[in-house]
Amino acid sequence: MREIFAGMPWWVKWIAVPVIALVVFGGLLVSILQVVFSLLFKVLVFVALVGGLIYVVRKFTASSSSRSDW
């Protein structure tokens, strides 16, 4: 690989090749990031809903058990 880039100017190695790689693989990278962020968002929503459910159930059972003590 070094032999290929040996005679090339610096801007080919550091500007042109990364730009070409982003153009070719950019759609793939965006779709992978979209899937990762979508899964992360769904996990956060799930954790929030389960936490809210646990809070409501504990609040309800605590208030109902204190009423039965009367």
Coordinates of C-alpha atoms in Angstrom, one line a residue:
M1 CA 0.0 0.0 0.0
R2 CA 2.9 2.4 0.8
E3 CA 4.3 1.8 -2.7
I4 CA 1.1 3.0 -4.3
F5 CA 1.1 6.3 -2.4
A6 CA 4.8 6.9 -2.5
G7 CA 4.8 9.1 -5.6
M8 CA 1.6 10.9 -4.8
P9 CA 1.3 14.4 -3.5
W10 CA 0.3 14.9 0.2
W11 CA -3.2 16.1 -0.7
V12 CA -4.0 12.9 -2.4
K13 CA -3.3 10.8 0.7
W14 CA -4.8 13.2 3.2
I15 CA -7.7 14.9 1.3
A16 CA -8.7 13.0 -1.8
V17 CA -8.7 9.4 -0.5
P18 CA -10.7 10.2 2.7
V19 CA -13.3 12.2 0.6
I20 CA -13.7 9.3 -1.8
A21 CA -14.1 6.9 1.1
L22 CA -16.8 9.1 2.6
V23 CA -18.6 9.3 -0.7
V24 CA -18.5 5.6 -1.2
F25 CA -19.1 4.4 2.3
G26 CA -21.0 7.5 3.7
G27 CA -24.5 6.0 3.2
L28 CA -23.4 2.8 5.0
L29 CA -21.9 4.8 7.9
V30 CA -25.1 6.9 8.2
S31 CA -27.3 3.9 8.2
I32 CA -25.2 2.1 10.9
L33 CA -25.3 5.2 13.1
Q34 CA -29.0 5.5 12.5
V35 CA -29.6 1.9 13.7
V36 CA -27.3 2.4 16.8
F37 CA -29.0 5.7 17.8
S38 CA -32.5 4.2 17.2
L39 CA -31.7 1.2 19.4
L40 CA -30.2 3.5 22.1
F41 CA -33.3 5.7 22.1
K42 CA -35.6 2.6 22.3
V43 CA -33.6 1.2 25.2
L44 CA -33.8 4.6 27.0
V45 CA -37.6 4.8 26.5
F46 CA -38.0 1.2 27.7
V47 CA -36.0 2.0 30.9
A48 CA -38.0 5.1 31.5
L49 CA -41.3 3.3 31.1
V50 CA -40.3 0.4 33.3
G51 CA -39.0 2.9 36.0
G52 CA -42.2 4.8 35.8
L53 CA -44.3 1.6 36.1
I54 CA -42.3 0.5 39.2
Y55 CA -42.7 4.0 40.8
V56 CA -46.5 4.0 40.2
V57 CA -46.9 0.4 41.5
R58 CA -44.8 1.1 44.6
K59 CA -46.7 4.3 45.2
F60 CA -50.1 2.6 44.8
T61 CA -49.2 -0.4 47.0
A62 CA -47.8 1.8 49.7
S63 CA -50.9 4.0 49.8
S64 CA -53.3 1.0 49.8
S65 CA -51.4 -0.9 52.5
S66 CA -51.5 2.2 54.8
R67 CA -55.2 2.4 54.3
S68 CA -55.7 -1.2 55.4
D69 CA -53.8 -0.5 58.6
W70 CA -56.7 1.7 59.8

